[in-house]
């Protein structure tokens, strides 16, 4: 029996999804004309020939005073210049980098997750060039044209400074994977600095956004509205359809989607920079607090103190937390009295018991180890114990400091006090 | 108070005690064997030599030496290594020496299970440490923390993994493993004999994919395989790897004295020739041993038997040893539970373990003194593997095989020569089974595009590639076929089971703490996890309250009842296409493709101890359909003056005898081949007996039956003739026959089938 007959019989045991659409011839060679070339040309798409094959490149330019959400592209230059002036150390700092060096980068792939068979079919990037934003999208017309795709991509920009959305763990590893397959035919991949705006966004807005997809951040934070946008999950289907039928219609939608993604990265970087540098007038207390924590996390004490002090000096939702964090900054600098005063203030005026509890313990530590005032240390530890009991009776919330720890501290302090007499 | 008896005293007791001695039909003592050794190879590095000497190794066993000499020259080998013969040096030595010679060299070790991989990692690392060599060996499996995965990929000289991981995690991400694949010198395949049947056919395709990736990166690794004793290690190694392989079978390892006892339970019903249940006899033997704290492993054929025995034994000795001293071990337990049991056995905290063949593999459980098999394990190779569990480290040991009433068991136990003198089974694989092949060609296309005209191992791909392009799974561009789908094909393909979706077992006894306690393949679930079934897990009984077939979830609750359940499967069969045909004077034999539909119909509740039927109920599950290959024999002549009923009974009895003998001849697990009689087969309206492969598309078993039909018929007929019963019994023609003529009728059917020359069409 022929294998094909057998295959048809065994079809029910074969697990792949069988499409009902008619089968089309799938042969395609370089000599034949590029299908739908007029449609492509109307969209500013041109072919790129290399090594006996071709890919497509779509180019677009946007004036820098064009608005994209709450920012114009020209504000991106302002952000970069602000970094260069501020001298603040920060992972997103553009100090020493020209606005023109930034490459904003995003891909479209045939599947989710990493794996060799998940291929990239659009490599898109944009950068500032004169008074325009120059967007370039490299399109894989069909599998097998990877060499011209990566060749054109690698020669079309300097990728030393790249900004992406989750590119560190998705897009770029995927580029590496695909590049490995054709590494003998194209230039090496560059090494580069990477601003991953996904992680930055998570840090800033995790508290208010349930999901951190770019389209959500865009809408909720940057005020960007997409019209007739394709949902991203449809992209692989549309691409497979395009590969078979060659009609660019569906692809144009994906290209538009990819374009907005990339442009949004520009506004997102601008917004994040303004937030960090304190240039955004509409910054919320929570955002400012997160900026402070971020500075603190990366060891930029001045930046942290500045954010926290600004919050501590006004009345807002984060006042107590900011004071608490500010006190920790002083503690790090061994400015015990500055820290002590803030913490005493937190205990007296704060209304968040969890913070007050921690503050009491910190005060007790300073009195015990720095001021050698055991009585005061005991007083604040007792205070902590009372708060702890109150908290436990209200709810079962897990505390950073357990009741047991407090009791131990109290016991030790009492012993020391006893011995000192 | 009685003093505890040691193993020798117990053996003497078995020989003299009334309750045991008359059931012992054969006592074979296998004498100890001296070691045969050779000098350490001259070219091994001094540090390595020193490390070996520190471990007390100053000479190599002959097979280790031969393995080294071949492998170091880059010749692929298969070494036949019985349990405890020092097989690990067969590969560790050439691999380590090669890495010492060239630090860029890489090796990939493949073990059938994670537990074995863990064992081997400690073993190789001990040598590396003692030799003070800068060599990294890591396991890479589902338990490897993500923070060290990168290190394993880049810097692991020896990567120890399993075929499932290779299939779903390494090959589909081969670009992350460039340094491994560019420098891969050795691929080690341990426990080669495990890779047979469906699983072996899958693994052969994974190896095809592996070699394809190696070619892409410019490497051509040498294969080092080790295998338990089977009839055709060389053939199996060559068909798995599609390489030229040298056979190393000069085993030089010593072995301890072993007593192999064939134990046949007493006949309790003479007219029907029914014997006492093997399970009950095993309970008696095992409790005698366990009472005396002799560490014992009991093998049982099915998961249900394991659980029943655990329940029995725990009950019997719970006051003496405590409930945790006896444990069950089988597939479906979670890994942590298994690790805990293995550790308990090594440390001696656990005295007894009741296991399915899951513990046949080389998982290190230390030295057990006694092995008891509840029934013949189905293959000679498997029986020796299980027997090897007792006294692996050269001490005196006892193996007791307790026969069940099944014809196969009775055949074996009454023909000890057959067992001790016959060569063990042949392991067969069929890498070109289309279902399996296509799954792996999809994975392969995901990993690298196929070129038109490219072979997949020895398989010509043209037609399959065209088919996959038509199905729009692949896309053809020029002379290449590209993966054209948004899925990750390896995730949907399991190497271990025919049905790809398992049923998860959820314990809802404690409403506040609902938890998953195990899983089961779909086909087994039809008869073991239907609603109202009693599912046994670690000796605890659970009743299935709800089986959600759509979602593949079984919700169970713990119960305490005195019965277990047993379900029936109704089967329908159609011939789709006949590929081969031979005429005999009494009829014809054929081979081709068939379709089978199976449906679970009813279940019975069977009381513990007495094993009487105390109730039944319907099962309402959808039909499952299977397309596979089959061999059949049809009668064109009438048999004597049989009426319809006698004909039917005759065919059923004949099938029963054939089913017991067939696995012996095609050398497979009894579950892998099924026998179905039909009084009037749908395709030719003749009385017909079908043999079919259990796996979709077939793995070549029924084809073997077709080739050796006459022999199978003769042996099965001899089995019935030689049986001591008068009118047929469970040990020859099955339990359903109550008529006085049943046995004679079956013999008549055999005679008619066999009486006739073959005419090749």
PDB file of N, CA, C and O in Angstrom, chain B residues 79 152 227 261 293 437 443 517 659 710:
ATOM      1  N   UNK B  79      27.310  -3.021  24.515  1.00  0.00           N
ATOM      2  CA  UNK B  79      27.855  -3.976  25.471  1.00  0.00           C
ATOM      3  C   UNK B  79      26.706  -4.643  26.201  1.00  0.00           C
ATOM      4  O   UNK B  79      25.802  -3.964  26.694  1.00  0.00           O
ATOM      5  N   UNK B 152      24.913  24.415  31.985  1.00  0.00           N
ATOM      6  CA  UNK B 152      24.916  23.059  31.443  1.00  0.00           C
ATOM      7  C   UNK B 152      25.075  23.105  29.930  1.00  0.00           C
ATOM      8  O   UNK B 152      25.857  22.364  29.338  1.00  0.00           O
ATOM      9  N   UNK B 227      23.199  -2.930  27.316  1.00  0.00           N
ATOM     10  CA  UNK B 227      21.903  -3.594  27.287  1.00  0.00           C
ATOM     11  C   UNK B 227      21.898  -4.778  28.239  1.00  0.00           C
ATOM     12  O   UNK B 227      22.927  -5.415  28.459  1.00  0.00           O
ATOM     13  N   UNK B 261      13.624 -20.516  42.140  1.00  0.00           N
ATOM     14  CA  UNK B 261      12.589 -21.483  42.504  1.00  0.00           C
ATOM     15  C   UNK B 261      11.336 -21.250  41.680  1.00  0.00           C
ATOM     16  O   UNK B 261      10.844 -20.125  41.600  1.00  0.00           O
ATOM     17  N   UNK B 293      12.428 -10.271  58.621  1.00  0.00           N
ATOM     18  CA  UNK B 293      13.177  -9.082  58.216  1.00  0.00           C
ATOM     19  C   UNK B 293      14.191  -9.355  57.115  1.00  0.00           C
ATOM     20  O   UNK B 293      15.324  -8.855  57.136  1.00  0.00           O
ATOM     21  N   UNK B 437       6.482   8.075  13.062  1.00  0.00           N
ATOM     22  CA  UNK B 437       7.414   8.749  12.160  1.00  0.00           C
ATOM     23  C   UNK B 437       6.975  10.176  11.861  1.00  0.00           C
ATOM     24  O   UNK B 437       7.762  11.116  11.908  1.00  0.00           O
ATOM     25  N   UNK B 443       8.508  17.340  14.279  1.00  0.00           N
ATOM     26  CA  UNK B 443       9.487  17.923  15.209  1.00  0.00           C
ATOM     27  C   UNK B 443      10.772  18.251  14.463  1.00  0.00           C
ATOM     28  O   UNK B 443      11.380  19.308  14.673  1.00  0.00           O
ATOM     29  N   UNK B 517      -3.051  13.209  42.826  1.00  0.00           N
ATOM     30  CA  UNK B 517      -2.235  12.139  43.416  1.00  0.00           C
ATOM     31  C   UNK B 517      -1.612  11.239  42.354  1.00  0.00           C
ATOM     32  O   UNK B 517      -0.817  10.377  42.681  1.00  0.00           O
ATOM     33  N   UNK B 659      -3.384 -16.476  22.418  1.00  0.00           N
ATOM     34  CA  UNK B 659      -2.997 -15.209  23.048  1.00  0.00           C
ATOM     35  C   UNK B 659      -1.860 -15.423  24.044  1.00  0.00           C
ATOM     36  O   UNK B 659      -0.994 -14.565  24.207  1.00  0.00           O
ATOM     37  N   UNK B 710       2.310 -20.948  11.269  1.00  0.00           N
ATOM     38  CA  UNK B 710       2.245 -22.387  11.535  1.00  0.00           C
ATOM     39  C   UNK B 710       2.874 -22.731  12.883  1.00  0.00           C
ATOM     40  O   UNK B 710       2.361 -23.549  13.640  1.00  0.00           O
TER      41      UNK B 710
END
